[in-house]
Coordinates of C-alpha atoms in Angstrom, one line a residue:
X227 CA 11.3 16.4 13.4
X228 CA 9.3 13.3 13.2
X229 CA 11.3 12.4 16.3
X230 CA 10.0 15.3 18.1
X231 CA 6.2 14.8 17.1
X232 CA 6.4 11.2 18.2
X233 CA 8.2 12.3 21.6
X234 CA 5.7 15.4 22.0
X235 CA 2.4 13.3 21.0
X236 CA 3.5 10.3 23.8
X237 CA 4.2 13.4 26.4
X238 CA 1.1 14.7 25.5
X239 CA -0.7 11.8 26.5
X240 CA 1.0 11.3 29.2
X241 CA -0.4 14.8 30.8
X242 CA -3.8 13.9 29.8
X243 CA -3.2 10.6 32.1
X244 CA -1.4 12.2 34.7
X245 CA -3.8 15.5 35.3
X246 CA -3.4 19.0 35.1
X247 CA -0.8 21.3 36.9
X248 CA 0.7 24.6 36.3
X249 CA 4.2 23.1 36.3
X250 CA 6.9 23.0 33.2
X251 CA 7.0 19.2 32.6
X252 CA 10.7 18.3 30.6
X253 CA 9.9 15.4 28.5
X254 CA 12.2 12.5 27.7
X255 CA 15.4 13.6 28.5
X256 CA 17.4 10.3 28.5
X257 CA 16.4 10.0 24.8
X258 CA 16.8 13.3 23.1
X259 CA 19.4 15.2 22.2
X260 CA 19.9 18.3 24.6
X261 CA 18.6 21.1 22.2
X262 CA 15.8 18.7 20.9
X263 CA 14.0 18.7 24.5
X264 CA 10.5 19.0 24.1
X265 CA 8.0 20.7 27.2
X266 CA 4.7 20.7 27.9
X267 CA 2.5 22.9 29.9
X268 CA -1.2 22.6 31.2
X269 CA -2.4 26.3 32.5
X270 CA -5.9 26.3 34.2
X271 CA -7.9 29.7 33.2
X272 CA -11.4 31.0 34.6
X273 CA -14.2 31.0 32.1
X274 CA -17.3 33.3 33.0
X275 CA -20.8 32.3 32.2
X276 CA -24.0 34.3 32.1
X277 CA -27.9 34.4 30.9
X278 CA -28.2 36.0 27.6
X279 CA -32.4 36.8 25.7
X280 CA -32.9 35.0 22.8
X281 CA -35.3 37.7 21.2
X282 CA -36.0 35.1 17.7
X283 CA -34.2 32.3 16.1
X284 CA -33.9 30.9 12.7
X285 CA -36.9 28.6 12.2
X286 CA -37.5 27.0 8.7
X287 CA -39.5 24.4 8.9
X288 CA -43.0 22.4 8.1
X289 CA -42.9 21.8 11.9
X290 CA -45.0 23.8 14.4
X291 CA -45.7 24.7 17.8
X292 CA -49.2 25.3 19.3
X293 CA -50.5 26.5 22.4
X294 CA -49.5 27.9 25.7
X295 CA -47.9 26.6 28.8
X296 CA -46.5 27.9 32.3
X297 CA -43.4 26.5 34.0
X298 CA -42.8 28.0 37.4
X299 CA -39.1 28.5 36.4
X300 CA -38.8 28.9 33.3
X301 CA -41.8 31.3 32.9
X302 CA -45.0 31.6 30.3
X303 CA -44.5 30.1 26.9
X304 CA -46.9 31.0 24.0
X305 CA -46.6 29.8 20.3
X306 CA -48.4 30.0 17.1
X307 CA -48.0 29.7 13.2
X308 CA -48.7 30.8 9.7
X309 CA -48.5 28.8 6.8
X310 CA -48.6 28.8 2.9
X311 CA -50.2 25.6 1.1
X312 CA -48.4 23.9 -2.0
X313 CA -50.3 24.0 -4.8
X314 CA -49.7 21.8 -8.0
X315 CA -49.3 23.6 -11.3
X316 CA -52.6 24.4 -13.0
X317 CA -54.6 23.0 -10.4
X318 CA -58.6 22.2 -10.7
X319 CA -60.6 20.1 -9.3
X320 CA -60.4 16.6 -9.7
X321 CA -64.7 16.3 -10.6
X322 CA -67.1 19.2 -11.0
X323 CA -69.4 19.8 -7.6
X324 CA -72.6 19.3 -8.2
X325 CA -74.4 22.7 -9.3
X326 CA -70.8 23.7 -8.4
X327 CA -71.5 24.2 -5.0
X328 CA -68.8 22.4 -2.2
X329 CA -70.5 21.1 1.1
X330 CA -67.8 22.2 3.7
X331 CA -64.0 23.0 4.5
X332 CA -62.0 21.8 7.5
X333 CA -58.3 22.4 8.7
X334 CA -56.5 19.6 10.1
X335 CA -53.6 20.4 12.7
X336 CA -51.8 16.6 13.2
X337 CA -49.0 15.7 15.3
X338 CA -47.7 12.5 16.3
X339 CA -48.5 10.2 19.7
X340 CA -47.2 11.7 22.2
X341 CA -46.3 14.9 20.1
X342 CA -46.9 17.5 22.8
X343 CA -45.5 19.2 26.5
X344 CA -47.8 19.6 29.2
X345 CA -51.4 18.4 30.0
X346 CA -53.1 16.3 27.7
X347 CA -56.5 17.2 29.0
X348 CA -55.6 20.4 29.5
X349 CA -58.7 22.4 27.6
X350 CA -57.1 24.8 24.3
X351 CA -59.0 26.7 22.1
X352 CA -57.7 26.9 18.0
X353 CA -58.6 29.8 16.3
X354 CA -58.2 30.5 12.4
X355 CA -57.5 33.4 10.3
X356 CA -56.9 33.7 6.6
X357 CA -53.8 35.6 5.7
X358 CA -54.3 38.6 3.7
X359 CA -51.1 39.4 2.0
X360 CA -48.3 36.7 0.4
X361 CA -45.7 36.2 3.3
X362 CA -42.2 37.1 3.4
X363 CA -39.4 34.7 3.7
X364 CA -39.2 35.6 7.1
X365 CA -38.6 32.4 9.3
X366 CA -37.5 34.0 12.6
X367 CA -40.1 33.4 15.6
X368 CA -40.6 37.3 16.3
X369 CA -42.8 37.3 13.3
X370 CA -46.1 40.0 14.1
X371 CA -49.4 38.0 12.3
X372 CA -50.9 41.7 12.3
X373 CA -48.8 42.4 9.5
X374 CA -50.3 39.5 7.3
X375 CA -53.6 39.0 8.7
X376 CA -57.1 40.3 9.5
X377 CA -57.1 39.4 12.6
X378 CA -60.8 41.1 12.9
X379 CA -62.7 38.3 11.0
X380 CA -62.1 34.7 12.2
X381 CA -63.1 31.7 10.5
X382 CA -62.6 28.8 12.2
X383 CA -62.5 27.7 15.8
X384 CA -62.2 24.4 17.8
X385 CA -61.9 24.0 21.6
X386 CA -59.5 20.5 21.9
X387 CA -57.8 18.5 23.9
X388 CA -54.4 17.0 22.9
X389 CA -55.7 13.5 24.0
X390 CA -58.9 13.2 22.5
X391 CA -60.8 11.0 24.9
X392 CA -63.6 10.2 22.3
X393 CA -60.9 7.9 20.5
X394 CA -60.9 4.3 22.2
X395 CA -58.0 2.0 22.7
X396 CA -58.5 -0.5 20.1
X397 CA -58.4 2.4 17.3
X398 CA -55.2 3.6 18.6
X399 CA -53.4 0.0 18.9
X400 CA -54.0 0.1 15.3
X401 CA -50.2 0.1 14.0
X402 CA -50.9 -0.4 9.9
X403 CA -50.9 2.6 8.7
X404 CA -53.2 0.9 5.7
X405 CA -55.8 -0.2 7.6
X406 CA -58.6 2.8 7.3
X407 CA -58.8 2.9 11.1
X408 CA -55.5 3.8 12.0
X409 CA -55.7 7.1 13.6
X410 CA -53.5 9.7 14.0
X411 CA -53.8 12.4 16.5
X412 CA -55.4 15.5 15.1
X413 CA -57.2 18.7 15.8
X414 CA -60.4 18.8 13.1
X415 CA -61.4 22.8 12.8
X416 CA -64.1 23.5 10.4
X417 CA -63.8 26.4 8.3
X418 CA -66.4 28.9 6.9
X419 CA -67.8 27.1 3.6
X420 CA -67.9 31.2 2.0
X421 CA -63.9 30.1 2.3
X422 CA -64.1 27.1 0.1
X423 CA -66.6 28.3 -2.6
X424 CA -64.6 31.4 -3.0
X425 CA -61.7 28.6 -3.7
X426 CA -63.9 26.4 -5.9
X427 CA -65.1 29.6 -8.0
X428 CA -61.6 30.9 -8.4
X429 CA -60.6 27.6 -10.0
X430 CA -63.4 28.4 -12.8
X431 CA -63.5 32.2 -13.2
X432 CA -59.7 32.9 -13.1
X433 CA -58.0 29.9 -13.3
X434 CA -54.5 31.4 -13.8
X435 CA -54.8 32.0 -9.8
X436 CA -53.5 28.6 -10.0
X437 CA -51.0 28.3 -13.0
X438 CA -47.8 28.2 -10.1
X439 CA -47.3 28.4 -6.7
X440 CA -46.4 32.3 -6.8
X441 CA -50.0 32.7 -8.7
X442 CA -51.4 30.6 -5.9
X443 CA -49.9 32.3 -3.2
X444 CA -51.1 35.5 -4.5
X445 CA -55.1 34.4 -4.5
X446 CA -55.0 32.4 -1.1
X447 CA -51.7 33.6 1.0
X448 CA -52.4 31.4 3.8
X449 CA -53.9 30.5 7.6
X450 CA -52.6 32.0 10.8
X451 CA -53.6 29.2 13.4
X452 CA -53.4 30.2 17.1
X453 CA -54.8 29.6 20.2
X454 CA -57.6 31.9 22.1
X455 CA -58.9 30.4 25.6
X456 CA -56.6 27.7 27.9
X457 CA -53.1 27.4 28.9
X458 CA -51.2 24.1 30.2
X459 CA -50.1 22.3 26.3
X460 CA -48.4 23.1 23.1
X461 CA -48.9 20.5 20.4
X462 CA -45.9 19.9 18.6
X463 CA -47.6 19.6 15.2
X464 CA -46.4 17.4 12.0
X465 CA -48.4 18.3 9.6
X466 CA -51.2 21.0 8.3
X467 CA -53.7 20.2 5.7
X468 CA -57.4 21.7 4.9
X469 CA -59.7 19.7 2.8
X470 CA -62.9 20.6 0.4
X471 CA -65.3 18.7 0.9
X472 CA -67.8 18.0 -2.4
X473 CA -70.4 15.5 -4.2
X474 CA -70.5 14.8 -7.7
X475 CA -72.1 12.9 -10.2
X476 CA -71.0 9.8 -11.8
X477 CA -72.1 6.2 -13.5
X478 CA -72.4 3.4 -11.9
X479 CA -71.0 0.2 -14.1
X480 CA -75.0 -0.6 -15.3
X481 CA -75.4 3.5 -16.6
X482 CA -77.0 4.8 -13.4
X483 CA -76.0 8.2 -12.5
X484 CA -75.3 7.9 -8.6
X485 CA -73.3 10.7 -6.3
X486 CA -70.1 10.5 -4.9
X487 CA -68.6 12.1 -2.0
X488 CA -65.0 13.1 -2.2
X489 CA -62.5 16.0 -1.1
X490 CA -59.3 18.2 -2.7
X491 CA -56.8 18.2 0.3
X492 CA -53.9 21.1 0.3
X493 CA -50.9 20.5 2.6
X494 CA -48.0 22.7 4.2
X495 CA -44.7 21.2 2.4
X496 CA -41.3 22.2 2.2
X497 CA -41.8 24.0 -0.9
X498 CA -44.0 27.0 0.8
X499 CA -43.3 29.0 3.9
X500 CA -44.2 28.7 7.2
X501 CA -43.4 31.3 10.1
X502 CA -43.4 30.7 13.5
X503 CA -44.2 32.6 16.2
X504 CA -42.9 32.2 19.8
X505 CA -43.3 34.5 23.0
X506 CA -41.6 34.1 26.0
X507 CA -43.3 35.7 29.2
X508 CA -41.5 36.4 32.4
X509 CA -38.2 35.4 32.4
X510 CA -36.7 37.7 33.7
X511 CA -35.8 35.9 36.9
X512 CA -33.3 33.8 34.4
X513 CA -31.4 37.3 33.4
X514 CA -30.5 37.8 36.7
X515 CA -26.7 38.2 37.8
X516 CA -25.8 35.4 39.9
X517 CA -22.9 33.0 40.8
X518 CA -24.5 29.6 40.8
X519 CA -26.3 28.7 37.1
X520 CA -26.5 30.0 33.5
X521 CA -30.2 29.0 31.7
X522 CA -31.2 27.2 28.5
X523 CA -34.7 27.7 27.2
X524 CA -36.3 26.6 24.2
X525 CA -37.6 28.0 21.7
X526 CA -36.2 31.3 21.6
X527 CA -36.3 31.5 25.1
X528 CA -32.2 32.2 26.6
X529 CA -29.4 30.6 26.4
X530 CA -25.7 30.6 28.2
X531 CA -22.8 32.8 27.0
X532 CA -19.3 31.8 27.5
X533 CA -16.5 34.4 27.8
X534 CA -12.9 32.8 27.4
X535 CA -10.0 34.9 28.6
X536 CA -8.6 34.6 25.2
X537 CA -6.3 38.0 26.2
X538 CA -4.9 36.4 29.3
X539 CA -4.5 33.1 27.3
X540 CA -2.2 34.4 24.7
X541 CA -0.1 36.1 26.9
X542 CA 0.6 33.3 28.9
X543 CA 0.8 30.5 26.3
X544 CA 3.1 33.2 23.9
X545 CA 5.2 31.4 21.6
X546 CA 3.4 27.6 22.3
X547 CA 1.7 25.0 20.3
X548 CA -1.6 24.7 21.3
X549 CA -2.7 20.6 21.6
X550 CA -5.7 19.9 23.5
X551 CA -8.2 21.8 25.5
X552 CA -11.3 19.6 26.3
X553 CA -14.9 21.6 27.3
X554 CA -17.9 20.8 29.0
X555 CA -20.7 21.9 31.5
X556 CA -22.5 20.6 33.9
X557 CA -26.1 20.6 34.2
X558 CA -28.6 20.9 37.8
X559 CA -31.0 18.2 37.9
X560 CA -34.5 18.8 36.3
X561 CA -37.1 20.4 38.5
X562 CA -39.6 17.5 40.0
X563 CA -42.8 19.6 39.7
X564 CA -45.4 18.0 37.6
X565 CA -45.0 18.9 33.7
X566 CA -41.7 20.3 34.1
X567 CA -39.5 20.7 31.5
X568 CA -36.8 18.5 30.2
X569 CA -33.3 19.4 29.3
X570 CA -32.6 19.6 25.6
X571 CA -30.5 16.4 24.2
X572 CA -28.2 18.7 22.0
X573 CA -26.2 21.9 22.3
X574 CA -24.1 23.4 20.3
X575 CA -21.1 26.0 21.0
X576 CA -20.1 28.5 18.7
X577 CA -19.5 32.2 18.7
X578 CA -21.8 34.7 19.5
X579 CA -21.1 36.7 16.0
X580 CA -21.3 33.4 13.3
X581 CA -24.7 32.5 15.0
X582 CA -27.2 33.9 12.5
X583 CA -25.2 33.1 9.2
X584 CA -24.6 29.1 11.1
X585 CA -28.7 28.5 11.0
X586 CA -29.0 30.7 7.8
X587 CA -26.2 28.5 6.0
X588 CA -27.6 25.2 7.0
X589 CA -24.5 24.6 8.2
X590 CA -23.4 21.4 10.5
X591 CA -20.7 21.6 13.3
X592 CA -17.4 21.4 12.0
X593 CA -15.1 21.3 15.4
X594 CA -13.4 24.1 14.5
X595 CA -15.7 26.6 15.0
X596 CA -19.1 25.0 15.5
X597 CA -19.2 21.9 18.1
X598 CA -21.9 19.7 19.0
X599 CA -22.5 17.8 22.5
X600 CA -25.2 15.6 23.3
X601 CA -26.9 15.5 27.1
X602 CA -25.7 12.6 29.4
X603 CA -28.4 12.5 32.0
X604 CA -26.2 10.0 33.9
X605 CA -23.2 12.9 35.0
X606 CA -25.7 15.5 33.7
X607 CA -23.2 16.8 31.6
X608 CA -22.7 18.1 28.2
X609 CA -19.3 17.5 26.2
X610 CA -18.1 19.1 23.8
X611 CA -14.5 17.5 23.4
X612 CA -11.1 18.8 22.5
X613 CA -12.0 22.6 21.3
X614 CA -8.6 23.2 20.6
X615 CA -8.9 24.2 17.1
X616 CA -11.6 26.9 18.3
X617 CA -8.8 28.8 20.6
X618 CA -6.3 28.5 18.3
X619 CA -8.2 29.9 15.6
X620 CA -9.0 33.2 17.7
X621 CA -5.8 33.7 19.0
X622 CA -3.7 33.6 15.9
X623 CA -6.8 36.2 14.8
X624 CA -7.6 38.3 17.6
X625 CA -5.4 37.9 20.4
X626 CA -5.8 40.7 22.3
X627 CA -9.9 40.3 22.1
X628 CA -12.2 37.7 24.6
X629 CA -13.3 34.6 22.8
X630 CA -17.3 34.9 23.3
X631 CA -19.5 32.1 22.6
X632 CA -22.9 30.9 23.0
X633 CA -24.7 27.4 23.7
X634 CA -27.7 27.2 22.5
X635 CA -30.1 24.1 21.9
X636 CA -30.2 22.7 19.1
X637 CA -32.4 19.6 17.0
X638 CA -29.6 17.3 15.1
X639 CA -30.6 15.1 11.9
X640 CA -28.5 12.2 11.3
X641 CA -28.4 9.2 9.2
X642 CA -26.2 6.0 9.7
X643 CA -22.6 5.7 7.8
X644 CA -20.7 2.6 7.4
X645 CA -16.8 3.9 8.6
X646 CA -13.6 1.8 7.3
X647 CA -14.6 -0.9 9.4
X648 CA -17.7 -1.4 8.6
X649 CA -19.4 0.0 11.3
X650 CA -22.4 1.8 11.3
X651 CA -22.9 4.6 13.2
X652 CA -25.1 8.2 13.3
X653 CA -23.8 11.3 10.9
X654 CA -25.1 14.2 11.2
X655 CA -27.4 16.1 8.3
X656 CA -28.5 18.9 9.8
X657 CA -28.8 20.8 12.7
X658 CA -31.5 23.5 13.5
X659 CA -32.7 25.7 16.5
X660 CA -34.6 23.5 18.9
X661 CA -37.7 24.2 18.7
X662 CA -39.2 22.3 21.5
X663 CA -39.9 23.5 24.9
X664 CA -37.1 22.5 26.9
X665 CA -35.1 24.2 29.9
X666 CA -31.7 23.8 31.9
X667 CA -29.8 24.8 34.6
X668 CA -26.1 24.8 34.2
X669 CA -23.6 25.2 36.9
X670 CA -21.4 28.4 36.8
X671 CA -19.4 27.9 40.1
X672 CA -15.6 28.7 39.8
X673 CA -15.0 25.0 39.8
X674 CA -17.2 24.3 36.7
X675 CA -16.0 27.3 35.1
X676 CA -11.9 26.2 35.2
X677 CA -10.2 25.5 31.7
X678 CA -7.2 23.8 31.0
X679 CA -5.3 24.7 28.0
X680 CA -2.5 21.8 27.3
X681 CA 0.6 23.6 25.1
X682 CA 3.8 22.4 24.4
X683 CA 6.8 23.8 23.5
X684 CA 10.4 22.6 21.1
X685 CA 13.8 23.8 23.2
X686 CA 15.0 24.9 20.0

């Protein structure tokens, strides 16, 4: 039997050199016994492809998206958030105000150089509202901030640019994160100070509002940050804080009483929820039957389904190994127009019914039924390997029933792992819904569309 394996794994490779026909290939015949004879079969099968909605995906994260933004194929794009603060246990303030009165409050939306899509002079407008009820664990992007807020009485608002042209050069060249000019890109909204005394005075007069974060969550559920006026940029925000800003007393080293400034800073963290919401607008050119492309939008925009003639397949592969049965698509160029989108530098394939339990499990791709292909710009292709496993696994369970299976973009986390040899390369830690914007074309022409299936078969 080892015989055979050896014989069937070299005529195996042989097929993958040679290309792929239809024909019954007998292998090694001058070697091996007459009953022992070993074939090996490559069958081309269609695969269709079509536009599917992505009404919501799975987003838990700390990560945010903010503002709105118009692509001329890929339709209107409008995104928003809420978010819970972590609070430490039995939290007060670190001095006493000064006839316990705070000065001001300010939210701060940050995000990274760089970090957004679009035009960064574009004009936006930020608009506050505090949440009125704790949040569900909800993390899906069809989230409805009427449910949560009172969207009646606004408290902050700030009209930005994502490149604040106020900042000069020589402050951003600053690379040392210690020096107490480095800058990092914000938007600074100022809250109503009724907000932060009602805080301050909660601390004093009930302070079991903050005795844990459910407590906490309870007195002071939240913001729901959003955008009113502009369209042309989403910021793809880092990190969301609001300070209090306060004086207090203290002594100077010779006994004089002098005032300090200072501030209590709450942050969105891991530990706390945040819920993102994302609308897609007129897309519904994408849905559209046709036989050339299949679309990829993110976030929660469409993505490409993948039907595999699993029915046809078994019938015709009946009784056969199945070895080897390599995937990929091809990808249009990216529109030229100014501000377009890009494509997304992951995708992963999996099928259509293990999607929500895949994001909800935190689970990585495992090719055998989750695999993972990265965007080569140079062939515009994405591949995804040998699926072999995949097909093999549906067949043996559901033969008679279509493989279906969806691409959808995707955000991979990796860090580097030394292998046997010593090498180092990129593992992946975690892969989540991408939640940048990002669009594709991908070709669905019956030549893109072909799949070979290699199989072999014993002459037993």
């Amino acid at each position: 039997m080892d015989l055979k394996r050896l014989i069937l794994g070299l005529a195996f490779g042989g097929v993958l050199f040679s290309g792929c026909n239809d024909e019954l290939s007998q292998v090694g015949p001058s070697i091996q016994p007459e009953g022992d004879r070993s074939f090996v079969y490559a069958d081309t099968f269609q695969v269709e492809a079509s536009t599917i909605k992505l009404d919501s995906v799975y987003a838990r994260t700390v990560n945010g998206l903010l503002g709105q933004i118009y692509d001329p194929l890929y339709g209107n794009l409008k995104t928003d958030y809420i978010c819970q603060f972590y609070c430490p246990e039995d939290y007060k303030f670190a001095h006493e105000p000064i006839d316990g009165k705070v000065d001001s409050m300010a939210f701060f939306i940050m995000y990274n150089n760089g970090g957004y899509v679009g035009d960064s002079l574009a004009p936006m407008q930020a608009k506050i509202y505090k949440v009125t009820k704790p949040l569900d664990r909800n993390y899906y992007t069809n989230m409805d901030p009427a449910e949560y807020c009172d969207l009646q009485t606004l408290i902050g608002e700030k009209t930005y640019t994502a490149y604040d042209l106020s900042i000069s050069d020589s402050i951003r060249k600053i690379t040392d994160t210690s020096d107490p000019n480095y800058y990092t890109p914000n938007v600074r909204i100022r809250i109503n100070t009724d907000v932060a005394q009602s805080f301050y005075d909660e601390t004093i007069n009930n302070p079991n509002s903050f005795h844990n974060q459910e407590a906490f969550n309870n007195f002071f559920p939240g913001f729901y940050v959003t955008t009113g006026f502009g369209t042309g940029n989403i910021l793809e925000v880092a990190q969301s804080s609001f300070f209090i800003y306060y004086k207090y007393m203290s002594k100077t080293s010779a006994g004089n009483d002098t005032i300090i400034h200072t501030r209590e800073q709450f942050n969105v963290t891991k530990e706390v929820i945040q819920m993102n919401q994302v609308e897609n607008g007129n897309i519904e050119q994408l849905l559209q039957p046709n036989d050339e492309y299949a679309y990829i939008k993110s976030p929660a925009g469409v993505c490409t389904k993948v039907i595999v003639p699993t029915s046809v397949i078994s019938e015709k592969i009946e009784g056969r190994i199945i070895n080897g049965l390599n995937f990929s698509v091809k990808a249009m160029p990216q529109e030229e127009w100014l501000y377009a989108f890009e494509a997304p530098d992951y995708v992963l394939l999996l099928p259509e019914d293990s999607v929500q339990s895949f994001f909800l499990n935190n689970k990585i791709e495992d090719s055998v039924t989750a695999y993972l292909a990265s965007y080569t710009s140079s062939s515009k292709t994405y591949s995804f390997g040998n699926i072999s496993n995949l097909l093999k696994k549906h067949v043996e369970s559901k033969p008679n029933e279509d493989l279906r299976l969806l691409i959808i973009p995707v955000a991979r986390g990796t860090q580097n792992s030394n292998n046997y040899y010593g090498e180092s390369k990129p593992v992946t830690t975690s892969i989540t819904n991408y939640m940048k914007p990002a669009g594709v074309r991908l070709k669905k022409d019956k030549e893109s569309m072909q799949m070979v299936v290699l199989t072999s078969k014993y002459n037993d």
